[in-house]
XYZ file of N, CA and C in Angstrom:
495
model
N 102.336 104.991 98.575
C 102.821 104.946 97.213
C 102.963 106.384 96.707
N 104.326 107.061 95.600
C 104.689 108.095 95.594
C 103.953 108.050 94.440
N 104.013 109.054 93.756
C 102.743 109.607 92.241
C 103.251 110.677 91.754
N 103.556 110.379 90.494
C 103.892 111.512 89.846
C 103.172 111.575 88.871
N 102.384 112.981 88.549
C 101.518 113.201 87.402
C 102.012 113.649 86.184
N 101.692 113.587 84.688
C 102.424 114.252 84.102
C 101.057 115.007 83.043
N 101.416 115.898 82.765
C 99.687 116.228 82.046
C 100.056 117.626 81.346
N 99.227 118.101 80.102
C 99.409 119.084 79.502
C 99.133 120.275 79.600
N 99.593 121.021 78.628
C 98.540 122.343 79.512
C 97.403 122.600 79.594
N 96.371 121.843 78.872
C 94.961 121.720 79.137
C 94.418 121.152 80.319
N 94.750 119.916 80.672
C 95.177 119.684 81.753
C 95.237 120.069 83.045
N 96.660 120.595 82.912
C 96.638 120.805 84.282
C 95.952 122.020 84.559
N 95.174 123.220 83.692
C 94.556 124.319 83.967
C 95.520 125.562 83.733
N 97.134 125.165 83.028
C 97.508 126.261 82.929
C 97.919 126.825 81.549
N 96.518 126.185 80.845
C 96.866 126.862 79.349
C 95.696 125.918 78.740
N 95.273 126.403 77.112
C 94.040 126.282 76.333
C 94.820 125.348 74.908
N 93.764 124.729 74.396
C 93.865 123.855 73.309
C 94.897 124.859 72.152
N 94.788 125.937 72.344
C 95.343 126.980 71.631
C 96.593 127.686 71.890
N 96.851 127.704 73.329
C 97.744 127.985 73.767
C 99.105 127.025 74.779
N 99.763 126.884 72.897
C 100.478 125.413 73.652
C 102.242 125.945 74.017
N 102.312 126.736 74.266
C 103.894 127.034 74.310
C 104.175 127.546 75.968
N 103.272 126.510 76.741
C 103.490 126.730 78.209
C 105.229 125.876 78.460
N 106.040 126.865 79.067
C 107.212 125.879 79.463
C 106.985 124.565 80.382
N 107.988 123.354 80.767
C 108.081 122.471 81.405
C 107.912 123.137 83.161
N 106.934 122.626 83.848
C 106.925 123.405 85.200
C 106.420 121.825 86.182
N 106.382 122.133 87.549
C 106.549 121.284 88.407
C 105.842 121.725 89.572
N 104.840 121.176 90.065
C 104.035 121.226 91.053
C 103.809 120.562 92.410
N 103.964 120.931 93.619
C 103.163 120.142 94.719
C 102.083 120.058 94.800
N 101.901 121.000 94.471
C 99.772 121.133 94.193
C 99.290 120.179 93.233
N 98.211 120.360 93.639
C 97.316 118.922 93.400
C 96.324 119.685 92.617
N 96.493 119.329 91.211
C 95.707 120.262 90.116
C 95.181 119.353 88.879
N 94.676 119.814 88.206
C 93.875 119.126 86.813
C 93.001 117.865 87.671
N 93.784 116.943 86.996
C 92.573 115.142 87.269
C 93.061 115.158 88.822
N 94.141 115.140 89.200
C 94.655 114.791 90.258
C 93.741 115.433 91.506
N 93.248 116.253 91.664
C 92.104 116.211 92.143
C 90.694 115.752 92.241
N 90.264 115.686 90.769
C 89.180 114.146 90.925
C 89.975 112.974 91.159
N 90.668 112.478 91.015
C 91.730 111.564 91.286
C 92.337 111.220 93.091
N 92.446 112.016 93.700
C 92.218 111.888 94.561
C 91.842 110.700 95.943
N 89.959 110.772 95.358
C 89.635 109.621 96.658
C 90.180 108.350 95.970
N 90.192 108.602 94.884
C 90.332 107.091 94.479
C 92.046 106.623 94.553
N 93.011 107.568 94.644
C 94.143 107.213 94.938
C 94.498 107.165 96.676
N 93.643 107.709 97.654
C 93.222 107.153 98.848
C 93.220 105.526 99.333
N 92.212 105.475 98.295
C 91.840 103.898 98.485
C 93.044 103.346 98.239
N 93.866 103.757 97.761
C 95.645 102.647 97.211
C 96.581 102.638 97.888
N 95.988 103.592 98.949
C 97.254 104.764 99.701
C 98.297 105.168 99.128
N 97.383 106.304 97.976
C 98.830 106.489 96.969
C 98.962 108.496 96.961
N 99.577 108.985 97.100
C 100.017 110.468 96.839
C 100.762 111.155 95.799
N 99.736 111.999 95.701
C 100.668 112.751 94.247
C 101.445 113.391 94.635
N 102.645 113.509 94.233
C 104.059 113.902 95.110
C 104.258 114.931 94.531
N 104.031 114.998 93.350
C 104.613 116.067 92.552
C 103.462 116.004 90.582
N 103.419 116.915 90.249
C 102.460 117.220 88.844
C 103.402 117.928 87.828
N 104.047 117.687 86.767
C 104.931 118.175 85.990
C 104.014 118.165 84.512
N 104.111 119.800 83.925
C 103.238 119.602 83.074
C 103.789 120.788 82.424
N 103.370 120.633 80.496
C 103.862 121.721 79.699
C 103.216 121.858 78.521
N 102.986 122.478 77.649
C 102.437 122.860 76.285
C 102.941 121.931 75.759
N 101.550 120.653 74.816
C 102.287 120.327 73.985
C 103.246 120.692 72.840
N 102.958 122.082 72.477
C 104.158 122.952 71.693
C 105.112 123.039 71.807
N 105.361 122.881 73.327
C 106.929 123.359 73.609
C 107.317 122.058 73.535
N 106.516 120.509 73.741
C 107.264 119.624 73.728
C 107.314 118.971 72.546
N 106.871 119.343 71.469
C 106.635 118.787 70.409
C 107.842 119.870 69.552
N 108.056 120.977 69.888
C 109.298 121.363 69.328
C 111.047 120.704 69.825
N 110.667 119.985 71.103
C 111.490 119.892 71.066
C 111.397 118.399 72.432
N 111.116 116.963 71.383
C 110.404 116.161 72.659
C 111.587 115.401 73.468
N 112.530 115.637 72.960
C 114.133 114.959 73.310
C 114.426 116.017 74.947
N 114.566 117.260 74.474
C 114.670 118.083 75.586
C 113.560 117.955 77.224
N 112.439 117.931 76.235
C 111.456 117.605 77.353
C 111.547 116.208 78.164
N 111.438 115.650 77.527
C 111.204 113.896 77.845
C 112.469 114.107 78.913
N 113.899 114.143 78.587
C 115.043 114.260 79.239
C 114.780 115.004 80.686
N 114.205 116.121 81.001
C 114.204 116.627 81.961
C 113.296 116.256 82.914
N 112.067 115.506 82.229
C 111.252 115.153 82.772
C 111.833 113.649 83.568
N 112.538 113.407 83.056
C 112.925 111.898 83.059
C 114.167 112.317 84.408
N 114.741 113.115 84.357
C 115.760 113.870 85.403
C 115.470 113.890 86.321
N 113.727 114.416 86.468
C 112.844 114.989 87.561
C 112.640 113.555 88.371
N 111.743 112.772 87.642
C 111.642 111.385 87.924
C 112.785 110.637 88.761
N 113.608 110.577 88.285
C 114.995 109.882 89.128
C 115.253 111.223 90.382
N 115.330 112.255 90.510
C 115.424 112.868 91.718
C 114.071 112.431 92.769
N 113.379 112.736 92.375
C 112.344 112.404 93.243
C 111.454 111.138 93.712
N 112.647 109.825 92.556
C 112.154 108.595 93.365
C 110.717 108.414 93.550
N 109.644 108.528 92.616
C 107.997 107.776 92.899
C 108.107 106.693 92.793
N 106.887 105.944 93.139
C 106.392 104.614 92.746
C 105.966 103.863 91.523
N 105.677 105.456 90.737
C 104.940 105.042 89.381
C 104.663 106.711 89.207
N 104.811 107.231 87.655
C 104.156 107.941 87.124
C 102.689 107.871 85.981
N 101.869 108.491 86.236
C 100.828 108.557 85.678
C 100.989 109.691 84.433
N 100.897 108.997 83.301
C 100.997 109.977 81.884
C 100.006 110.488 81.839
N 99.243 111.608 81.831
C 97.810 112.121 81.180
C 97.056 112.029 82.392
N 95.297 112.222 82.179
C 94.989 111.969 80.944
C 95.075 112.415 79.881
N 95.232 112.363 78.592
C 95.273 113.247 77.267
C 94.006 113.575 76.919
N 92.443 112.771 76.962
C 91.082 113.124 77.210
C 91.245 114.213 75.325
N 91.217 113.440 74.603
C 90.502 113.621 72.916
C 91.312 114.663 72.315
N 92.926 115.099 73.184
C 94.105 115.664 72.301
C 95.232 115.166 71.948
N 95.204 114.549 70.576
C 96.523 114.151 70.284
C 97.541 114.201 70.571
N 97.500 115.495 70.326
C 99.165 115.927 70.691
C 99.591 115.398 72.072
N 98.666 115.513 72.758
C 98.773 114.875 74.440
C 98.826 114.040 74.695
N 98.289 112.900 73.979
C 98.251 111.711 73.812
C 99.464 110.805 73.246
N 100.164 111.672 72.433
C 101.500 111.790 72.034
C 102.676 112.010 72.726
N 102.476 112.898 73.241
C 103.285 112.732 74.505
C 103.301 112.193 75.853
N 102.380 111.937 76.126
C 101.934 110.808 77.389
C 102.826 109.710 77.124
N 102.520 108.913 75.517
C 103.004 107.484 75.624
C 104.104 108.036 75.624
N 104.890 108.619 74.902
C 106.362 108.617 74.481
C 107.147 108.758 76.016
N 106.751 110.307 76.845
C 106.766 110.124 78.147
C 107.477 108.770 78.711
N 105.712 108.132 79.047
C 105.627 107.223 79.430
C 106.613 106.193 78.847
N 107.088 106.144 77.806
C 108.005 104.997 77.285
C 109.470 105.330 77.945
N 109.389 106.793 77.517
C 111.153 107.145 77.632
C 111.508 106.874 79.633
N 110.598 106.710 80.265
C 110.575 106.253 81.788
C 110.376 105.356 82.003
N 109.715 104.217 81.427
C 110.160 102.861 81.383
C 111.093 102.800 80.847
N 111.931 102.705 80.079
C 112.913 102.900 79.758
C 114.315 103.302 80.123
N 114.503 104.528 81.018
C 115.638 105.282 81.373
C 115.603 105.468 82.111
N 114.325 104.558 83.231
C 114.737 105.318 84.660
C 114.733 103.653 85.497
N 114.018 103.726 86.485
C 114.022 102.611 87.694
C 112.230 102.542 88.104
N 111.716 103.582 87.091
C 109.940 103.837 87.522
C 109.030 103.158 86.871
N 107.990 102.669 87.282
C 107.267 102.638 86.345
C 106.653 103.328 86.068
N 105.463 103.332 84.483
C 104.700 104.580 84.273
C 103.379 103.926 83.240
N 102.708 104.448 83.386
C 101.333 104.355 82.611
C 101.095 105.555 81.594
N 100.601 105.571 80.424
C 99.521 106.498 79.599
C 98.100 106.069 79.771
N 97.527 107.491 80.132
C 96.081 107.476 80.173
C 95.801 108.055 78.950
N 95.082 107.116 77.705
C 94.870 108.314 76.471
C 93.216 107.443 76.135
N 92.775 108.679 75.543
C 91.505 108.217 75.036
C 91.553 107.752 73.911
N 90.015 106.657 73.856
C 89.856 106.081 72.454
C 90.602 106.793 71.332
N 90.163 107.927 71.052
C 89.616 108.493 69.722
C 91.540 108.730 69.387
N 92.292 108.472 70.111
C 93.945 108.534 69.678
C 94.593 107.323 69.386
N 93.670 106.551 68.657
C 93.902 105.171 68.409
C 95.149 104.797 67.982
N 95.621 105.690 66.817
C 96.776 105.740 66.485
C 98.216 105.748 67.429
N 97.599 106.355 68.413
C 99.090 106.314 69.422
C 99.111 105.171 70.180
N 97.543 104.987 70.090
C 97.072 103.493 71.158
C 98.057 102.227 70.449
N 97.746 102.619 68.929
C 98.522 101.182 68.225
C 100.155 101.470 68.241
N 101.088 102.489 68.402
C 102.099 102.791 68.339
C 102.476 102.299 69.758
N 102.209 102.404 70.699
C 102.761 102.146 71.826
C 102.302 100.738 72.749
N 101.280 100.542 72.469
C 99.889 99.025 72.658
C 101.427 98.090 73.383
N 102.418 97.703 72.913
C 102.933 96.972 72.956
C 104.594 96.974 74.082
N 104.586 98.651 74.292
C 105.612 99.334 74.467
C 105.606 99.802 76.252
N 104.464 100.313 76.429
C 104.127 100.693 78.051
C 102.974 100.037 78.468
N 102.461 100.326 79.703
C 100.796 100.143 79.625
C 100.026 101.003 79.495
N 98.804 100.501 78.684
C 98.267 102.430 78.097
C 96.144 102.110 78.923
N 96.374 102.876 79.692
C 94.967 102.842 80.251
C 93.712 103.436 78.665
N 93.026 103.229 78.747
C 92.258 103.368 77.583
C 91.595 104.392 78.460
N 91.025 105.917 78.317
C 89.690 106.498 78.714
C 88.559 106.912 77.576
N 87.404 107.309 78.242
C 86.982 107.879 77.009
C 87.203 109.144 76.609
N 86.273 109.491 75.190
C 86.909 110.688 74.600
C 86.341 111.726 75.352
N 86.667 113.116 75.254
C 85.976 114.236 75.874
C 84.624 114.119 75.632
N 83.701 114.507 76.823
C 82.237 114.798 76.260
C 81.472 113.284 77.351
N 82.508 111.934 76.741
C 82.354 110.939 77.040
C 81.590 110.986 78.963
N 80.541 109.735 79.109
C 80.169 109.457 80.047
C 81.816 107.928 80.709
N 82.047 108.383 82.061
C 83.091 106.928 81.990
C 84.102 107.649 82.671
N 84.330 108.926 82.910
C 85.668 109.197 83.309
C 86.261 108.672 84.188
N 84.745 108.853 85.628
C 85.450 108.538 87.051
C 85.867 107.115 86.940
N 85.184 106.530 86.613
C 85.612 104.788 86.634
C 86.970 104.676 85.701
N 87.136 105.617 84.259
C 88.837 105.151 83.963
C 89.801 105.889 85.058
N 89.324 106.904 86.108
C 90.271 107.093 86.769
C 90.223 106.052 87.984
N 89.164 105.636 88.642
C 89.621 104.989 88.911
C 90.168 103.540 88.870
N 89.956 103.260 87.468
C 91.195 102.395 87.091
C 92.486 102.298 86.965
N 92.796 103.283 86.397
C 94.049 103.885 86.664
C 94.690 103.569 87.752
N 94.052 104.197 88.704
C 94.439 103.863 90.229
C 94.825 102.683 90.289
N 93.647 101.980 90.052
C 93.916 100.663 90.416
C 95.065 99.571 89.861
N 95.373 99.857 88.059
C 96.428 99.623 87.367
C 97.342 99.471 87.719
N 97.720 101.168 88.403
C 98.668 101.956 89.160
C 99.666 101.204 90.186
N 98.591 100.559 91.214
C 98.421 99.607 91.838
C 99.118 98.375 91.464
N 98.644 98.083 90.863
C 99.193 96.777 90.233
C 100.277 97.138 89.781
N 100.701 97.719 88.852
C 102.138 97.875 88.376
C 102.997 97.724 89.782
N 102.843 98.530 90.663
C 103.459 99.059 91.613
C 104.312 97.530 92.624
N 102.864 96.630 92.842
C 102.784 95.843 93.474
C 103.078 94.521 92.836
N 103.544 94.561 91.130
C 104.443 93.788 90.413
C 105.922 93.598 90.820
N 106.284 92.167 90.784
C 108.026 92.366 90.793
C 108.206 92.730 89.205
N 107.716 92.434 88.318
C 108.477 92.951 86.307
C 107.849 94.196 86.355
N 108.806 94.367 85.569
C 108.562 96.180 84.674
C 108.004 95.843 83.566
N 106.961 96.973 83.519
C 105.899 96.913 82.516
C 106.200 97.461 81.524
């Protein structure tokens, strides 16, 4: 199973809660969660193919541009499923995960998940109905490894669905 990650710049390690005006970039490397993530995407026989990740700044100035290219990326490279987030207790990330995640159910042939934590309830209720949104907990939170590997397992399931989620 192909995997595409999508995650912010906190995230993926290439930028701070503060420093959000990282451009849209694209990875083979296996960085942020996707490395705890890992054994547990083993067990699915699933591979992260690729990690696409950017400042929520840059995408929040401009989420039409982003979403679009991201969504570009997606149809070239044919995965199984993309994984939104996690967003782990930042809005803004959490914000863009679902939307992400919607505009690719939506416009492509993929499916996709948001991983957002509790405490973004608000996006939880905006989208609840729209993609599938893995629930994690908030930063700090005890629970991670088990929502990742739910995820996985979700992942899984979507994958191994004939309907789009």
């Amino acid at each position: 199973m192909k995997v595409i990650m999508i995650l912010d710049q906190v995230q993926s390690g290439y930028g701070t809660k503060n420093d959000k005006m990282i451009p849209l970039v694209g990875t083979k490397e296996l960085i942020g969660p996707g490395v705890i993530m890992k054994p547990y995407l083993n067990e699915i026989d699933a591979n992260i193919v690729a990690t696409l990740y950017c400042g929520t700044g840059t995408y929040i100035e401009n989420p039409e541009e982003v979403s679009r290219k991201i969504c570009g990326m997606v149809k070239r490279l044919k995965p199984d499923i993309v994984l939104c987030g996690p967003s782990l207790s930042y809005v803004d990330s959490a914000s863009m995960c679902a939307k992400v995640a919607y505009d690719i159910v939506t416009t492509t042939n993929t499916k996709a998940l948001a991983a957002i934590s509790l405490d973004s309830s608000e996006v939880i209720d905006m989208y609840n109905d729209k993609i599938t949104i893995i629930k994690t907990p908030n930063k700090g939170e005890s629970g991670l490894r088990e929502a990742f590997k739910n995820i996985c397992s979700v992942a899984k399931r979507l994958v191994d669905s004939n309907e789009m989620e």
